[in-house]
Short mmCIF file of C-alpha atoms and ligand atoms in Angstrom, two decimals:
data_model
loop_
_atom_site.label_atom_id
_atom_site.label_comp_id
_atom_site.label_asym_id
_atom_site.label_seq_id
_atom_site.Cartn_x
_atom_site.Cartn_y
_atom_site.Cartn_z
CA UNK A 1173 97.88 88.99 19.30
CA UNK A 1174 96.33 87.37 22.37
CA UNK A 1175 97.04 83.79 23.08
CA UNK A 1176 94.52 81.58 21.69
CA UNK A 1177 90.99 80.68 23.74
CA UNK A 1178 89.91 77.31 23.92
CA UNK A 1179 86.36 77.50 23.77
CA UNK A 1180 84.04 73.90 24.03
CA UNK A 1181 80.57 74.06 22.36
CA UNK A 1182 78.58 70.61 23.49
CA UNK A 1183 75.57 69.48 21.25
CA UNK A 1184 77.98 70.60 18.04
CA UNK A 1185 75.70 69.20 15.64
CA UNK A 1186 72.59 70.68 16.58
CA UNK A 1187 70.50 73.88 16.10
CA UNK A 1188 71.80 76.10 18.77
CA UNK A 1189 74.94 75.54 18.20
CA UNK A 1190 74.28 76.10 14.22
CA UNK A 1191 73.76 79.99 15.24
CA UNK A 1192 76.28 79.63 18.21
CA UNK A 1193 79.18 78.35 16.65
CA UNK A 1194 78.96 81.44 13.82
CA UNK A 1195 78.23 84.13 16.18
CA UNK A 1196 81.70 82.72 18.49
CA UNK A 1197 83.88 82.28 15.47
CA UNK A 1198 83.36 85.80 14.12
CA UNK A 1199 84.44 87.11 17.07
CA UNK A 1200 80.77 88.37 18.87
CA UNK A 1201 82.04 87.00 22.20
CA UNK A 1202 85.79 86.93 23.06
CA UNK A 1203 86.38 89.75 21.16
CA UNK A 1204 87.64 90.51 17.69
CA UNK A 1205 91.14 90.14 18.39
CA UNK A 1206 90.87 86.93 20.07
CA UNK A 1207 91.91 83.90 18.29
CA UNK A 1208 90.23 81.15 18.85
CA UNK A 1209 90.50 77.30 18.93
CA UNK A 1210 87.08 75.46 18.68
CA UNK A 1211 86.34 71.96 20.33
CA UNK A 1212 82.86 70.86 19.00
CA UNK A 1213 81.50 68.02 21.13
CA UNK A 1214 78.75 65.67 20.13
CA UNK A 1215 77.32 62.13 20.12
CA UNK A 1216 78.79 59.22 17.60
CA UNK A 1217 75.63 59.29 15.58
CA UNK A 1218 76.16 62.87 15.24
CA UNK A 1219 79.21 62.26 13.73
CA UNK A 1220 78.76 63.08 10.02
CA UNK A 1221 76.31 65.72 11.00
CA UNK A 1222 79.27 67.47 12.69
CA UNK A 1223 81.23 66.88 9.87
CA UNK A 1224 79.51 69.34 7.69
CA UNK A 1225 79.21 71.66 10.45
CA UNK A 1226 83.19 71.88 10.34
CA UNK A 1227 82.95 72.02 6.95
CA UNK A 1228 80.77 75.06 6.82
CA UNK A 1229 82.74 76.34 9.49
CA UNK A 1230 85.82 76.22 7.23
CA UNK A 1231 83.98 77.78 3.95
CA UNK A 1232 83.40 80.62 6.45
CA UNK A 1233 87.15 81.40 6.57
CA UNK A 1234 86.89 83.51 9.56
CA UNK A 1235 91.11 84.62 10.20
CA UNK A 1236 89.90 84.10 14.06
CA UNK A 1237 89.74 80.69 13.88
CA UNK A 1238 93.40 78.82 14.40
CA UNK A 1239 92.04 75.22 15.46
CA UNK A 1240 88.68 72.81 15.01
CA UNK A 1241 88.48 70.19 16.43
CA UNK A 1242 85.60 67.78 16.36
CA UNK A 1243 84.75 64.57 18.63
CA UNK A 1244 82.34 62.48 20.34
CA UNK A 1245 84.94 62.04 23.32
CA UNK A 1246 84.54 64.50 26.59
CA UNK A 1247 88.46 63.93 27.32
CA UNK A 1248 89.13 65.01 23.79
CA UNK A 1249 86.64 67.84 23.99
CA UNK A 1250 87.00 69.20 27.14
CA UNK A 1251 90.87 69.43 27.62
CA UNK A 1252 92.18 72.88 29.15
CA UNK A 1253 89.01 74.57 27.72
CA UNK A 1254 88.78 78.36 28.54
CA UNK A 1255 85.05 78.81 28.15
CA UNK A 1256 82.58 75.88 28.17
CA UNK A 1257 79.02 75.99 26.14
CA UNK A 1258 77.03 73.22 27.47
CA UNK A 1259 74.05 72.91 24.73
CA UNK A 1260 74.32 69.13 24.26
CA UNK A 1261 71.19 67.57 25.58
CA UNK A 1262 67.60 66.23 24.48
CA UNK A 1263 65.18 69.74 23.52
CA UNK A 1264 61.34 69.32 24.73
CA UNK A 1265 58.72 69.15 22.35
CA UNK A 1266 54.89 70.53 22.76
CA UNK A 1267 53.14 69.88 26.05
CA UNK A 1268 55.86 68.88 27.66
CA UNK A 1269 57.47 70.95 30.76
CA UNK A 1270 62.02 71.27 30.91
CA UNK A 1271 62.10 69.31 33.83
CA UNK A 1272 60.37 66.18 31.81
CA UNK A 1273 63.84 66.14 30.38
CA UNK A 1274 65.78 65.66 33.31
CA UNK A 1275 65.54 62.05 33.43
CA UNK A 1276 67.28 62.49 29.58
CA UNK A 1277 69.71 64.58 30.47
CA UNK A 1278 71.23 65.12 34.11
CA UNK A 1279 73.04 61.97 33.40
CA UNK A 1280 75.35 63.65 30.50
CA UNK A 1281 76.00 66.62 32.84
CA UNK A 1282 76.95 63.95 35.28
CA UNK A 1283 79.86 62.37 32.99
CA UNK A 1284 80.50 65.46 31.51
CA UNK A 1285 81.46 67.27 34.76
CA UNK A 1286 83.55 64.10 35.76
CA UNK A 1287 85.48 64.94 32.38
CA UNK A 1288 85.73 68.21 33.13
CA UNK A 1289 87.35 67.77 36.63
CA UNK A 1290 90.07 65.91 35.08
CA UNK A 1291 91.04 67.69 31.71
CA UNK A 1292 89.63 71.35 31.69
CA UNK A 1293 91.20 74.38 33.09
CA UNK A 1294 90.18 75.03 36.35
CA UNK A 1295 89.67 78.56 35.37
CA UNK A 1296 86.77 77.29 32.87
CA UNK A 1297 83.96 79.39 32.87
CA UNK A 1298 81.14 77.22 32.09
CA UNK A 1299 77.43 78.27 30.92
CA UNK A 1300 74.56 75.55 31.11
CA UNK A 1301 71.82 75.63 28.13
CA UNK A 1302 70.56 72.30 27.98
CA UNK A 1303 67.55 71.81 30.01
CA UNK A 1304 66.64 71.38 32.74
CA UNK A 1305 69.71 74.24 32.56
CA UNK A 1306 69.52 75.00 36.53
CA UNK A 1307 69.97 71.86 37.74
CA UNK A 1308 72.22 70.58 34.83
CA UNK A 1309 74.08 72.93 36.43
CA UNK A 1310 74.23 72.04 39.73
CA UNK A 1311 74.66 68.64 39.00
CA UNK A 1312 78.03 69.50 36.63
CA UNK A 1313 79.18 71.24 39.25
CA UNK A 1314 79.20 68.36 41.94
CA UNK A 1315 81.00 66.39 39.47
CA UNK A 1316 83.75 68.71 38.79
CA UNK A 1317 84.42 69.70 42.78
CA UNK A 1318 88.08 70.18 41.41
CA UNK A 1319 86.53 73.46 39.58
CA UNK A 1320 85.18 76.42 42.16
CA UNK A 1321 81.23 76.47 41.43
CA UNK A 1322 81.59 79.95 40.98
CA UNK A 1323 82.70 79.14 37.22
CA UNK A 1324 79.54 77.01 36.73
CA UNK A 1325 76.24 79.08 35.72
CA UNK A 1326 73.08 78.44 33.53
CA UNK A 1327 71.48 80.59 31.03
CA UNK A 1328 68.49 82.74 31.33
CA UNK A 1329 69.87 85.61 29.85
CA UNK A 1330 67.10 84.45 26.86
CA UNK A 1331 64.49 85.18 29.52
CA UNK A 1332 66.00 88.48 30.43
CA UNK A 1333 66.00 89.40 27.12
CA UNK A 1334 62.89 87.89 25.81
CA UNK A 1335 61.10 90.07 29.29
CA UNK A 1336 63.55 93.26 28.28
CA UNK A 1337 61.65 92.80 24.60
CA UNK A 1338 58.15 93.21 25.72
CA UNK A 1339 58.84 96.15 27.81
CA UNK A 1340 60.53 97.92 24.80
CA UNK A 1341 57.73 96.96 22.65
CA UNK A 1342 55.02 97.89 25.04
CA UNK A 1343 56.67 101.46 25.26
CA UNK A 1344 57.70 101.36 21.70
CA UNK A 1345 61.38 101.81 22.45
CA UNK A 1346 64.22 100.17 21.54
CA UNK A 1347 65.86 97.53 23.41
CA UNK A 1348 68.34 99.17 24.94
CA UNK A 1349 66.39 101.82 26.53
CA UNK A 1350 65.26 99.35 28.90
CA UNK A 1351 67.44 98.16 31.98
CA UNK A 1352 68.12 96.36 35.01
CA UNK A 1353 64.90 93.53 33.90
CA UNK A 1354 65.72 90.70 36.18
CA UNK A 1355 65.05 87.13 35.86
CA UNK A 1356 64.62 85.19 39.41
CA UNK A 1357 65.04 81.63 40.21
CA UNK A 1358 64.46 78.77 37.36
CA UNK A 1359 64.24 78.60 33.37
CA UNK A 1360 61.14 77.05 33.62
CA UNK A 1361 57.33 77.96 33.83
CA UNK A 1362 58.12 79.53 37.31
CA UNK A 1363 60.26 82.03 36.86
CA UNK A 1364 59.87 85.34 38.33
CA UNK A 1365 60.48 88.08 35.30
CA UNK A 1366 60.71 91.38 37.90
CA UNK A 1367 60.52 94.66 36.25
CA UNK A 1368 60.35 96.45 39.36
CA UNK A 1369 63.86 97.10 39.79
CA UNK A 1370 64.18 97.83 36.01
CA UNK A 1371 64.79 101.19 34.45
CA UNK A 1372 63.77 102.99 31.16
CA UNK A 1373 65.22 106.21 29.07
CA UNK A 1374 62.76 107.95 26.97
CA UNK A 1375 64.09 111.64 25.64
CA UNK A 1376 66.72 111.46 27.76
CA UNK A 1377 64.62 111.08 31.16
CA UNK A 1378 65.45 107.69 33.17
CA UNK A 1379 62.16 106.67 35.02
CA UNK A 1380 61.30 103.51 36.52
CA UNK A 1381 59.46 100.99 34.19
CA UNK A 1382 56.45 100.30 35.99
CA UNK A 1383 55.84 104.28 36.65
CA UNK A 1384 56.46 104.14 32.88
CA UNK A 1385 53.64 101.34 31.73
CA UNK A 1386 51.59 102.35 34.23
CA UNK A 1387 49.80 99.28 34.68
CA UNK A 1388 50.43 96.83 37.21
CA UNK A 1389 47.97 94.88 36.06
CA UNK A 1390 50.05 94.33 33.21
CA UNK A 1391 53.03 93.58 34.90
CA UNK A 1392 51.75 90.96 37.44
CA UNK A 1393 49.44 88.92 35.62
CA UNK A 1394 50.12 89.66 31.34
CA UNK A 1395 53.94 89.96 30.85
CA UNK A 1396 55.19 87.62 33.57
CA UNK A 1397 53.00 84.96 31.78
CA UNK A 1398 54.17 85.84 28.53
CA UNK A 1399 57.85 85.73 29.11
CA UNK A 1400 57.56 82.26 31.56
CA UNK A 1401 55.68 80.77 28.63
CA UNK A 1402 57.60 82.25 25.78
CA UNK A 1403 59.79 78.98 24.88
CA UNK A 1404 56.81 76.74 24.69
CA UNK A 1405 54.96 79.68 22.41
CA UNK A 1406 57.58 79.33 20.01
CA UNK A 1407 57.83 75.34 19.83
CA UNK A 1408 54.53 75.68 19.09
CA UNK A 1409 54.56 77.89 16.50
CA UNK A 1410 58.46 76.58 15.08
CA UNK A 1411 57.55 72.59 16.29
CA UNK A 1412 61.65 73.19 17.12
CA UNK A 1413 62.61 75.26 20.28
CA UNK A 1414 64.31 78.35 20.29
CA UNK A 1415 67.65 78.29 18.69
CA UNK A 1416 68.63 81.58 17.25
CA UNK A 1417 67.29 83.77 20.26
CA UNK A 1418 68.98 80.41 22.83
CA UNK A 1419 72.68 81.38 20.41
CA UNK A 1420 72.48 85.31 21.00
CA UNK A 1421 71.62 84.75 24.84
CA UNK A 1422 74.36 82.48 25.47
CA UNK A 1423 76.45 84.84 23.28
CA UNK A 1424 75.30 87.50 25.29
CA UNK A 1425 75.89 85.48 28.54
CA UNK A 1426 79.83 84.66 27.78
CA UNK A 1427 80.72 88.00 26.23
CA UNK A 1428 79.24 90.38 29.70
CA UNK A 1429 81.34 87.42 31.95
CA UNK A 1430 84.75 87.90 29.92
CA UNK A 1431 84.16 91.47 29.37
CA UNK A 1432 82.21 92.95 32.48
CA UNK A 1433 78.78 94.31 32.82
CA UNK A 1434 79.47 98.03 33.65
CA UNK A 1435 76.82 99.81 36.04
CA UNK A 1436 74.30 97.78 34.74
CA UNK A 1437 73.25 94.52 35.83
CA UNK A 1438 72.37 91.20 34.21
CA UNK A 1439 70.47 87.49 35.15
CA UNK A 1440 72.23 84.70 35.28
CA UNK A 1441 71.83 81.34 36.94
CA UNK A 1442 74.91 80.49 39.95
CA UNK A 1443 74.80 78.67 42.97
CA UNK A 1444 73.30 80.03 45.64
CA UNK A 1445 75.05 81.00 48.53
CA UNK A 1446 71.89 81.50 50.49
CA UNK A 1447 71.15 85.59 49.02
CA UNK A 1448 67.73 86.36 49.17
CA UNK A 1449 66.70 83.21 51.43
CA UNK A 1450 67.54 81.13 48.88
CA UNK A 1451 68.49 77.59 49.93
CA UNK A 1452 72.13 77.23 49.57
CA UNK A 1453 73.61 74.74 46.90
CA UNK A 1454 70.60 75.42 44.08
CA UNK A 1455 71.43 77.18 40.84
CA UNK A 1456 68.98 80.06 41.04
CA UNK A 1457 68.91 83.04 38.83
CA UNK A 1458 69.53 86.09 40.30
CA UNK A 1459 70.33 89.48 38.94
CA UNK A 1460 74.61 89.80 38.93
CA UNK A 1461 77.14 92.15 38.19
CA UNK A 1462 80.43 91.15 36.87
CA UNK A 1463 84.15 92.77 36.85
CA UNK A 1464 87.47 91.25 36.00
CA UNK A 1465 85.20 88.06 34.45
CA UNK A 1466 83.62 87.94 38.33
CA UNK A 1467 79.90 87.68 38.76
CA UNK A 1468 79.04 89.28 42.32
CA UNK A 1469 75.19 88.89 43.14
CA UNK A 1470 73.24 92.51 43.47
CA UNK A 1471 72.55 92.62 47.24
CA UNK A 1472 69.81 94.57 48.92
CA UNK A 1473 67.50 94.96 46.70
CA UNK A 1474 63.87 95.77 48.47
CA UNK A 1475 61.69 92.09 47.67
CA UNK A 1476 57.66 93.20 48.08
CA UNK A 1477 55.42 90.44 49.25
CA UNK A 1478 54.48 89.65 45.56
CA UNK A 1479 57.80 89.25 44.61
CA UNK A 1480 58.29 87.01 47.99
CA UNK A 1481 56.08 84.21 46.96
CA UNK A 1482 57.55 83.94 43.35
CA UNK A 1483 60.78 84.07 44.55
CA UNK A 1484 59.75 81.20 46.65
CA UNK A 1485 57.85 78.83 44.61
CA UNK A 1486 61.04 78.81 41.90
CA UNK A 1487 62.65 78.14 44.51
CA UNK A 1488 60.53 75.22 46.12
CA UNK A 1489 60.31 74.01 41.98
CA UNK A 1490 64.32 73.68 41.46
CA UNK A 1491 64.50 72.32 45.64
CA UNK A 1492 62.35 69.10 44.00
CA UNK A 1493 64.55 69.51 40.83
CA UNK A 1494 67.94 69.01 42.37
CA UNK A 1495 66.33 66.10 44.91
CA UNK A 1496 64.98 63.70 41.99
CA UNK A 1497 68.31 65.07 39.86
CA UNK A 1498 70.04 63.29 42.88
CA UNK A 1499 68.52 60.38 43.39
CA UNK A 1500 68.75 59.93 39.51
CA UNK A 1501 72.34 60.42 39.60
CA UNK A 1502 72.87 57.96 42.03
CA UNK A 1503 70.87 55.32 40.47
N1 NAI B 2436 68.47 77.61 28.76
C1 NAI B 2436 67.79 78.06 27.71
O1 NAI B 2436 67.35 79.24 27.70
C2 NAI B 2436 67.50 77.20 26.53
C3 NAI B 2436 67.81 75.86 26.53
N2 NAI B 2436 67.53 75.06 25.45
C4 NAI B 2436 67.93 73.65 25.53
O2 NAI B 2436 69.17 73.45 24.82
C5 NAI B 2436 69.30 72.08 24.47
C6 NAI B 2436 69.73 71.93 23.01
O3 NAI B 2436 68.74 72.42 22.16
P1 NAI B 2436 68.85 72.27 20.56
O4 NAI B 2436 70.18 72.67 20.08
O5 NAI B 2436 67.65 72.90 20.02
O6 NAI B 2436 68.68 70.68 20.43
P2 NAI B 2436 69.14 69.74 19.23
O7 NAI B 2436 68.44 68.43 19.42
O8 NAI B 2436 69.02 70.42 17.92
O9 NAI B 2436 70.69 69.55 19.51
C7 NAI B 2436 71.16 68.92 20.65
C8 NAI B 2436 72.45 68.24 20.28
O10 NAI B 2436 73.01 67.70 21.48
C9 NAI B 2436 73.57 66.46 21.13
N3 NAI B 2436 73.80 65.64 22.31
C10 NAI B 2436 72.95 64.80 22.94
N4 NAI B 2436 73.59 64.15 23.93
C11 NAI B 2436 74.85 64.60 23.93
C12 NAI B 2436 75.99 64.30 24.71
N5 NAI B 2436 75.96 63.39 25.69
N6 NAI B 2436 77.13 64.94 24.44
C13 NAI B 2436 77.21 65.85 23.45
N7 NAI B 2436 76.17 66.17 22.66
C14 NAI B 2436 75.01 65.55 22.90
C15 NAI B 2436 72.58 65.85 20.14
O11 NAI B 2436 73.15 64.80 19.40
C16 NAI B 2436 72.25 67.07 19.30
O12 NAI B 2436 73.15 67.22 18.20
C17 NAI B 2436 67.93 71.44 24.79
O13 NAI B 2436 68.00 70.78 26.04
C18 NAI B 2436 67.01 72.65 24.89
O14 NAI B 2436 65.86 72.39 25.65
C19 NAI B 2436 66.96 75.58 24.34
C20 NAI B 2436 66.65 76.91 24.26
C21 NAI B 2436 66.88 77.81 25.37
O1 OAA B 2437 61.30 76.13 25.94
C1 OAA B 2437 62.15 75.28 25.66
O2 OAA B 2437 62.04 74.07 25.84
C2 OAA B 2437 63.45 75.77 25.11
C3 OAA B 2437 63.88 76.83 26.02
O3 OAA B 2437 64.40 76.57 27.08
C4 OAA B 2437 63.41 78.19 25.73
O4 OAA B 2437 63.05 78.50 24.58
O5 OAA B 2437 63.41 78.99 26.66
#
């Protein structure tokens, strides 16, 4: 048997991780042979909560599972960690945009990267949920410099998919018909969901999707809103954020970086290194391919004038991001 992965889930006691935690243990993301040992980080409130969550954890006497451990200490939690989870941080609520949460939040990416510099593995591959998850990012990363920033990315896979959804439902085909969807720039109201890259396979014949829907229309105005506006549809309706779909995209995430992505590609927050006109240093989201648990950004793709100006205003909204993320950092 493999030697066991040490695998950090931050925000332990809370809803994500409720679904997360389940879907890692039984094996949905390291693989079924992989045992693992689980480090469940949260606050000392959150204490007793967490409690039960190892408890439950337990009862579900998964053989995968050699190790729990549970703490409200980032030396504790983080120490030679494998794969890092980084849910732990203050969830909006209705009418209110991610990146009112940054004044909440950047601050525990802050210490938490300075933890990680000293105690994880510097081979930690790291995924960013808690919001604002872009510039959470960046800001982990220029606390851990010790760690290459390649290893530090933040989630929009659940944007990917929640876009890759509606396009199967609009066709009325399955999910997995549709490929290539690509998510551009921040998890926030501006992101650019781009479907003209994307492929579908209906009766065996592989056809671009938007000579498939057949409706630009559609596809510029309709679905980009929908998918940019998704999370805050379902606070609305849940008055809770998205936690199961948030597990299975993180899941999702992690399992394509420690397993590959094949000849398809997938969206995934890293730090730009200036692709696409990016500014360098911001965690953008960009459409990646990954071998031997290495993300490689999709070059070349042809970028209409449409796409241009979306690219650019995510891009302007995370450049303000990591500036006040900064300055709050430094305060
Ligand atoms: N990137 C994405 O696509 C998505 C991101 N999110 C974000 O994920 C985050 C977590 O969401 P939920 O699990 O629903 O929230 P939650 O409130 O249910 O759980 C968050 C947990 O984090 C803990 N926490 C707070 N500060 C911490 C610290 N310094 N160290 C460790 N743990 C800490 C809290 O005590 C709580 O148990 C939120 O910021 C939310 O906005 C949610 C859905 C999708
Ligand atoms: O919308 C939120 O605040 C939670 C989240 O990031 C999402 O569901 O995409």
């Amino acid at each position: 048997m493999a030697e066991t992965l040490k695998v950090v889930v931050t925000g332990a006691a809370g809803q994500i991780a409720y679904s997360l935690l389940f879907s890692v243990a039984k094996g949905d993301v390291f693989g079924k042979d992989q045992p693992l040992e689980l480090l469940l980080l949260d606050i000392t409130p959150m204490m007793e909560v967490l409690n039960g969550v190892v408890m439950e954890l337990m009862d579900c006497a998964i053989p995968l599972v050699k190790n729990i451990v549970a703490t409200d200490d980032p030396m504790v939690a983080f120490k030679d960690v494998d794969a890092a989870f980084m849910v732990g941080a203050m969830p909006r609520r209705e009418g209110m945009e991610r990146k009112d949460l940054l004044k909440a939040n950047v601050k525990i990416f802050k210490a938490q990267g300075q933890a990680m510099d000293q105690v994880a593995k510097k081979t930690v591959k790291v995924i960013v949920v808690g919001n604002p998850a872009n510039t959470n990012g960046c800001i982990l990363s220029k606390y851990a410099p010790s760690i290459p920033k390649a290893n530090f990315t933040c989630m929009t896979r659940l944007d990917q998919n929640r876009a890759q959804a509606q396009i199967a439902a609009k066709l009325g085909v399955s999910n997995e018909q549709v490929s290539n969807v690509i998510i551009w720039g921040n998890h926030s109201s501006t992101q650019f969901p781009d479907v003209a890259h994307a492929s579908v396979t209906i009766q065996g014949k592989t056809m671009s999707v938007p000579e498939a829907i057949k409706d630009d229309s559609y596809l510029n105005n309709e679905f980009i809103k929908t998918v940019q506006q998704r999370g805050a549809a379902v606070i609305k309706a849940r008055k809770l954020s998205s936690a199961m779909s948030a597990a299975k995209a993180a899941c999702d995430h992690m399992r394509d970086w420690f397993v590959g992505t094949g000849k398809n590609w997938v969206s995934m927050g890293v730090i730009s290194d200036g692709s696409y006109g990016i500014r360098e240093g911001l965690m953008y989201s960009y459409p990646v391919k990954i071998q031997d648990k290495a993300w490689t950004i999709v070059q070349d793709l042809k970028i209409s004038q449409f796409a241009r100006e979306k690219m650019d205003a995510t891009a302007a909204e995370l450049s303000e991001e990591l500036d006040a993320a900064l300055a709050e950092c430094e305060a």
